[in-house]
Amino acid sequence: MSERYDCTDPTGRAEGMAAAGAAVRRGEIVVFPTDTVYGVGCDAFDADAVAAVLAAKGRGRDMPPPVLLPTARTAHGLAAQVPGYAETLMERFWPGPLTVILTAQSALHWDLGDTNGTVALRVPDNPIALELLSDIGPMAVTSANTTGAPAARSLDEAQQMLGESVAVYLDGGPSVDSAPSTILDCTGEAPVTLRLGALAQADIDAALAASSEPESP
């Protein structure tokens, strides 16, 4: 039976974090708030758990989940290379609603699905998510809804869709932002916007333009 914890209460949060961490280490999946919508996730290095996340959503291997990180530094251990412009964007917008797709380290022992040698990375700007990620490490996380349904903006919406497939639900209150993250392909010489979400294109362009301006003498 799924467990649910009110993480807006200090006691509930402490109990919920312990329960969620234990569940993830057992290879189970959990739901928790992010800075965009609620996410469902697991240990990124547990292939069976990743398959369970995809199954809960009714999604195939052709749509691999992104990986959420506790810090930007973690990205360098997962990506084969991080272009300078990607570094600029990560420094400016992480934690935040920006997902960057990079070439994955070939030596990593994980199976996120049919990634074509890439990995989508993000550091969420949410204290509950960051606390869990700091405990677990990289987690494969996607929106907590069944495929084709609207993304869950509350824990109730997530639980109604995912039910008993999830071991632990962490309630952080309604989502502040209902828009998903903006996704950029950063595997080439310049970023390519694949999905516009909570982060505007104008903000991305401004950050890149500022980084390319020569320094004043």
mmCIF file of C-alpha atoms in Angstrom:
data_model
loop_
_atom_site.group_PDB
_atom_site.id
_atom_site.type_symbol
_atom_site.label_atom_id
_atom_site.label_comp_id
_atom_site.label_asym_id
_atom_site.label_seq_id
_atom_site.Cartn_x
_atom_site.Cartn_y
_atom_site.Cartn_z
ATOM 1 C CA MET A 1 0.000 0.000 0.000
ATOM 2 C CA SER A 2 1.304 3.458 -0.899
ATOM 3 C CA GLU A 3 2.441 5.781 1.881
ATOM 4 C CA ARG A 4 1.700 9.515 1.841
ATOM 5 C CA TYR A 5 3.450 12.221 3.870
ATOM 6 C CA ASP A 6 2.642 15.894 4.400
ATOM 7 C CA CYS A 7 5.987 17.594 3.813
ATOM 8 C CA THR A 8 4.578 21.034 4.626
ATOM 9 C CA ASP A 9 4.777 19.882 8.253
ATOM 10 C CA PRO A 10 8.321 19.478 9.701
ATOM 11 C CA THR A 11 7.562 16.121 11.301
ATOM 12 C CA GLY A 12 5.812 14.819 8.204
ATOM 13 C CA ARG A 13 8.694 15.987 6.047
ATOM 14 C CA ALA A 14 11.298 14.223 8.156
ATOM 15 C CA GLU A 15 9.294 11.003 8.151
ATOM 16 C CA GLY A 16 8.530 11.302 4.455
ATOM 17 C CA MET A 17 12.141 11.880 3.474
ATOM 18 C CA ALA A 18 13.233 8.804 5.413
ATOM 19 C CA ALA A 19 10.478 6.700 3.858
ATOM 20 C CA ALA A 20 11.140 7.957 0.328
ATOM 21 C CA GLY A 21 14.872 7.381 0.629
ATOM 22 C CA ALA A 22 14.326 3.842 1.885
ATOM 23 C CA ALA A 23 11.835 3.131 -0.911
ATOM 24 C CA VAL A 24 14.201 4.336 -3.629
ATOM 25 C CA ARG A 25 17.009 2.205 -2.216
ATOM 26 C CA ARG A 26 14.664 -0.809 -2.375
ATOM 27 C CA GLY A 27 14.154 -0.134 -6.081
ATOM 28 C CA GLU A 28 10.692 1.381 -5.708
ATOM 29 C CA ILE A 29 9.348 4.609 -7.187
ATOM 30 C CA VAL A 30 8.264 7.801 -5.427
ATOM 31 C CA VAL A 31 6.363 10.998 -6.218
ATOM 32 C CA PHE A 32 7.542 14.391 -4.991
ATOM 33 C CA PRO A 33 7.160 18.093 -5.840
ATOM 34 C CA THR A 34 9.559 19.979 -8.090
ATOM 35 C CA ASP A 35 9.667 23.654 -9.016
ATOM 36 C CA THR A 36 7.465 22.931 -12.031
ATOM 37 C CA VAL A 37 5.001 20.033 -11.718
ATOM 38 C CA TYR A 38 5.017 16.919 -9.522
ATOM 39 C CA GLY A 39 7.503 14.253 -10.575
ATOM 40 C CA VAL A 40 7.652 10.468 -10.316
ATOM 41 C CA GLY A 41 11.102 8.983 -10.081
ATOM 42 C CA CYS A 42 13.621 6.437 -8.900
ATOM 43 C CA ASP A 43 17.338 5.755 -8.650
ATOM 44 C CA ALA A 44 18.723 6.601 -12.110
ATOM 45 C CA PHE A 45 21.098 3.636 -11.924
ATOM 46 C CA ASP A 46 18.391 1.030 -11.185
ATOM 47 C CA ALA A 47 17.218 -0.211 -14.597
ATOM 48 C CA ASP A 48 14.273 -2.171 -13.167
ATOM 49 C CA ALA A 49 13.068 0.888 -11.248
ATOM 50 C CA VAL A 50 13.359 3.066 -14.370
ATOM 51 C CA ALA A 51 11.258 0.496 -16.221
ATOM 52 C CA ALA A 52 8.699 0.707 -13.406
ATOM 53 C CA VAL A 53 8.510 4.493 -13.792
ATOM 54 C CA LEU A 54 7.862 4.145 -17.522
ATOM 55 C CA ALA A 55 5.279 1.417 -16.905
ATOM 56 C CA ALA A 56 3.441 3.524 -14.309
ATOM 57 C CA LYS A 57 3.103 6.312 -16.868
ATOM 58 C CA GLY A 58 2.182 3.946 -19.705
ATOM 59 C CA ARG A 59 5.261 5.112 -21.604
ATOM 60 C CA GLY A 60 7.729 3.141 -23.729
ATOM 61 C CA ARG A 61 11.512 3.100 -23.847
ATOM 62 C CA ASP A 62 11.383 5.539 -26.752
ATOM 63 C CA MET A 63 10.631 8.333 -24.236
ATOM 64 C CA PRO A 64 13.404 8.045 -21.607
ATOM 65 C CA PRO A 65 13.038 10.115 -18.430
ATOM 66 C CA PRO A 66 15.292 13.078 -17.590
ATOM 67 C CA VAL A 67 17.708 12.834 -14.680
ATOM 68 C CA LEU A 68 17.406 15.281 -11.794
ATOM 69 C CA LEU A 69 20.565 16.261 -9.927
ATOM 70 C CA PRO A 70 21.292 17.728 -6.493
ATOM 71 C CA THR A 71 23.937 20.141 -7.849
ATOM 72 C CA ALA A 72 25.307 21.338 -11.189
ATOM 73 C CA ARG A 73 28.654 19.721 -10.369
ATOM 74 C CA THR A 74 27.026 16.301 -10.683
ATOM 75 C CA ALA A 75 26.456 16.929 -14.408
ATOM 76 C CA HIS A 76 30.163 16.624 -15.146
ATOM 77 C CA GLY A 77 30.190 13.054 -13.873
ATOM 78 C CA LEU A 78 27.301 12.068 -16.135
ATOM 79 C CA ALA A 79 28.074 13.986 -19.334
ATOM 80 C CA ALA A 80 30.978 13.189 -21.656
ATOM 81 C CA GLN A 81 31.402 16.870 -22.395
ATOM 82 C CA VAL A 82 29.706 20.105 -21.385
ATOM 83 C CA PRO A 83 30.010 22.891 -23.997
ATOM 84 C CA GLY A 84 30.862 26.360 -22.746
ATOM 85 C CA TYR A 85 27.450 27.749 -23.628
ATOM 86 C CA ALA A 86 25.808 24.926 -21.653
ATOM 87 C CA GLU A 87 27.981 25.810 -18.655
ATOM 88 C CA THR A 88 26.781 29.392 -18.975
ATOM 89 C CA LEU A 89 23.135 28.354 -18.993
ATOM 90 C CA MET A 90 23.564 25.888 -16.135
ATOM 91 C CA GLU A 91 25.270 28.518 -13.990
ATOM 92 C CA ARG A 92 22.559 31.059 -14.757
ATOM 93 C CA PHE A 93 19.413 28.926 -14.533
ATOM 94 C CA TRP A 94 20.182 26.039 -12.147
ATOM 95 C CA PRO A 95 18.492 25.339 -9.863
ATOM 96 C CA GLY A 96 15.536 26.099 -12.104
ATOM 97 C CA PRO A 97 13.235 25.007 -14.939
ATOM 98 C CA LEU A 98 15.927 24.300 -17.548
ATOM 99 C CA THR A 99 16.641 20.794 -18.867
ATOM 100 C CA VAL A 100 19.822 20.363 -20.912
ATOM 101 C CA ILE A 101 20.481 17.362 -23.132
ATOM 102 C CA LEU A 102 24.143 16.361 -23.228
ATOM 103 C CA THR A 103 26.175 13.449 -24.539
ATOM 104 C CA ALA A 104 26.274 10.830 -21.773
ATOM 105 C CA GLN A 105 29.396 9.229 -20.375
ATOM 106 C CA SER A 106 29.737 5.937 -22.223
ATOM 107 C CA ALA A 107 31.034 4.143 -19.118
ATOM 108 C CA LEU A 108 27.897 4.746 -17.055
ATOM 109 C CA HIS A 109 26.075 1.597 -15.965
ATOM 110 C CA TRP A 110 22.470 2.627 -16.396
ATOM 111 C CA ASP A 111 19.540 2.079 -18.739
ATOM 112 C CA LEU A 112 17.169 5.022 -19.073
ATOM 113 C CA GLY A 113 15.654 3.763 -22.317
ATOM 114 C CA ASP A 114 16.441 4.595 -25.922
ATOM 115 C CA THR A 115 18.565 7.698 -25.321
ATOM 116 C CA ASN A 116 20.822 7.494 -28.395
ATOM 117 C CA GLY A 117 23.796 8.149 -26.159
ATOM 118 C CA THR A 118 22.429 11.312 -24.556
ATOM 119 C CA VAL A 119 21.058 12.277 -21.161
ATOM 120 C CA ALA A 120 18.658 15.062 -20.148
ATOM 121 C CA LEU A 121 19.759 16.780 -16.926
ATOM 122 C CA ARG A 122 18.208 19.323 -14.551
ATOM 123 C CA VAL A 123 18.631 20.714 -11.025
ATOM 124 C CA PRO A 124 15.149 21.569 -9.681
ATOM 125 C CA ASP A 125 14.565 24.644 -7.537
ATOM 126 C CA ASN A 126 12.528 22.969 -4.820
ATOM 127 C CA PRO A 127 13.778 22.248 -1.275
ATOM 128 C CA ILE A 128 11.974 18.924 -0.934
ATOM 129 C CA ALA A 129 13.275 17.675 -4.270
ATOM 130 C CA LEU A 130 16.805 18.858 -3.512
ATOM 131 C CA GLU A 131 16.802 17.217 -0.086
ATOM 132 C CA LEU A 132 15.777 13.891 -1.611
ATOM 133 C CA LEU A 133 18.323 14.218 -4.428
ATOM 134 C CA SER A 134 21.072 15.087 -1.957
ATOM 135 C CA ASP A 135 20.278 11.852 -0.139
ATOM 136 C CA ILE A 136 19.846 9.576 -3.157
ATOM 137 C CA GLY A 137 21.949 11.157 -5.891
ATOM 138 C CA PRO A 138 20.834 11.329 -9.537
ATOM 139 C CA MET A 139 17.233 10.249 -10.021
ATOM 140 C CA ALA A 140 15.348 9.412 -13.205
ATOM 141 C CA VAL A 141 12.284 11.640 -12.903
ATOM 142 C CA THR A 142 9.423 12.481 -15.218
ATOM 143 C CA SER A 143 6.094 14.241 -14.720
ATOM 144 C CA ALA A 144 3.785 12.390 -12.321
ATOM 145 C CA ASN A 145 0.923 11.655 -14.687
ATOM 146 C CA THR A 146 -0.164 8.960 -17.088
ATOM 147 C CA THR A 147 0.890 9.544 -20.684
ATOM 148 C CA GLY A 148 -1.511 11.861 -22.469
ATOM 149 C CA ALA A 149 -3.000 13.302 -19.264
ATOM 150 C CA PRO A 150 -2.208 16.794 -17.941
ATOM 151 C CA ALA A 151 0.819 17.030 -15.651
ATOM 152 C CA ALA A 152 -0.054 16.765 -11.955
ATOM 153 C CA ARG A 153 -0.057 20.116 -10.166
ATOM 154 C CA SER A 154 -0.980 18.583 -6.821
ATOM 155 C CA LEU A 155 -0.282 15.324 -5.031
ATOM 156 C CA ASP A 156 -3.956 14.357 -5.238
ATOM 157 C CA GLU A 157 -3.830 14.588 -9.040
ATOM 158 C CA ALA A 158 -0.674 12.471 -9.140
ATOM 159 C CA GLN A 159 -2.092 9.843 -6.800
ATOM 160 C CA GLN A 160 -5.326 9.580 -8.759
ATOM 161 C CA MET A 161 -3.368 8.757 -11.907
ATOM 162 C CA LEU A 162 -0.509 6.625 -10.587
ATOM 163 C CA GLY A 163 -2.172 4.916 -7.609
ATOM 164 C CA GLU A 164 -0.481 1.938 -5.984
ATOM 165 C CA SER A 165 2.353 1.801 -8.531
ATOM 166 C CA VAL A 166 4.084 4.407 -6.344
ATOM 167 C CA ALA A 167 5.547 3.413 -2.967
ATOM 168 C CA VAL A 168 5.762 6.854 -1.343
ATOM 169 C CA TYR A 169 4.036 10.154 -2.089
ATOM 170 C CA LEU A 170 5.537 13.375 -0.712
ATOM 171 C CA ASP A 171 3.072 16.261 -0.503
ATOM 172 C CA GLY A 172 4.634 19.710 -0.832
ATOM 173 C CA GLY A 173 1.421 21.582 -1.588
ATOM 174 C CA PRO A 174 0.191 22.792 -4.986
ATOM 175 C CA SER A 175 2.781 23.395 -7.709
ATOM 176 C CA VAL A 176 3.874 27.002 -7.984
ATOM 177 C CA ASP A 177 4.383 26.748 -11.741
ATOM 178 C CA SER A 178 2.238 24.496 -13.914
ATOM 179 C CA ALA A 179 4.545 24.811 -16.926
ATOM 180 C CA PRO A 180 7.139 22.076 -17.502
ATOM 181 C CA SER A 181 10.819 22.845 -17.849
ATOM 182 C CA THR A 182 12.291 24.255 -21.043
ATOM 183 C CA ILE A 183 14.399 21.643 -22.867
ATOM 184 C CA LEU A 184 17.568 22.494 -24.816
ATOM 185 C CA ASP A 185 19.642 20.121 -26.910
ATOM 186 C CA CYS A 186 23.228 21.015 -25.983
ATOM 187 C CA THR A 187 25.022 18.251 -27.865
ATOM 188 C CA GLY A 188 26.057 20.493 -30.775
ATOM 189 C CA GLU A 189 27.921 23.748 -31.324
ATOM 190 C CA ALA A 190 24.887 25.816 -30.287
ATOM 191 C CA PRO A 191 21.798 25.075 -28.197
ATOM 192 C CA VAL A 192 18.623 23.963 -29.951
ATOM 193 C CA THR A 193 15.315 24.552 -28.172
ATOM 194 C CA LEU A 194 13.245 21.368 -28.191
ATOM 195 C CA ARG A 195 10.466 22.523 -25.851
ATOM 196 C CA LEU A 196 9.615 25.922 -24.450
ATOM 197 C CA GLY A 197 8.300 25.773 -20.914
ATOM 198 C CA ALA A 198 8.667 27.788 -17.720
ATOM 199 C CA LEU A 199 11.917 29.373 -18.920
ATOM 200 C CA ALA A 200 11.407 31.875 -21.757
ATOM 201 C CA GLN A 201 13.508 31.872 -24.922
ATOM 202 C CA ALA A 202 14.240 35.559 -24.389
ATOM 203 C CA ASP A 203 15.882 34.798 -21.042
ATOM 204 C CA ILE A 204 18.027 32.074 -22.610
ATOM 205 C CA ASP A 205 19.078 34.369 -25.455
ATOM 206 C CA ALA A 206 19.901 37.174 -23.020
ATOM 207 C CA ALA A 207 22.099 34.909 -20.892
ATOM 208 C CA LEU A 208 24.026 33.692 -23.941
ATOM 209 C CA ALA A 209 24.412 37.204 -25.311
ATOM 210 C CA ALA A 210 25.727 38.490 -21.981
ATOM 211 C CA SER A 211 28.309 35.714 -21.797
ATOM 212 C CA SER A 212 29.633 36.544 -25.259
ATOM 213 C CA GLU A 213 30.117 40.258 -24.613
ATOM 214 C CA PRO A 214 33.776 41.304 -24.223
ATOM 215 C CA GLU A 215 34.820 42.383 -20.741
ATOM 216 C CA SER A 216 35.403 46.072 -20.175
ATOM 217 C CA PRO A 217 39.063 47.080 -19.831
#
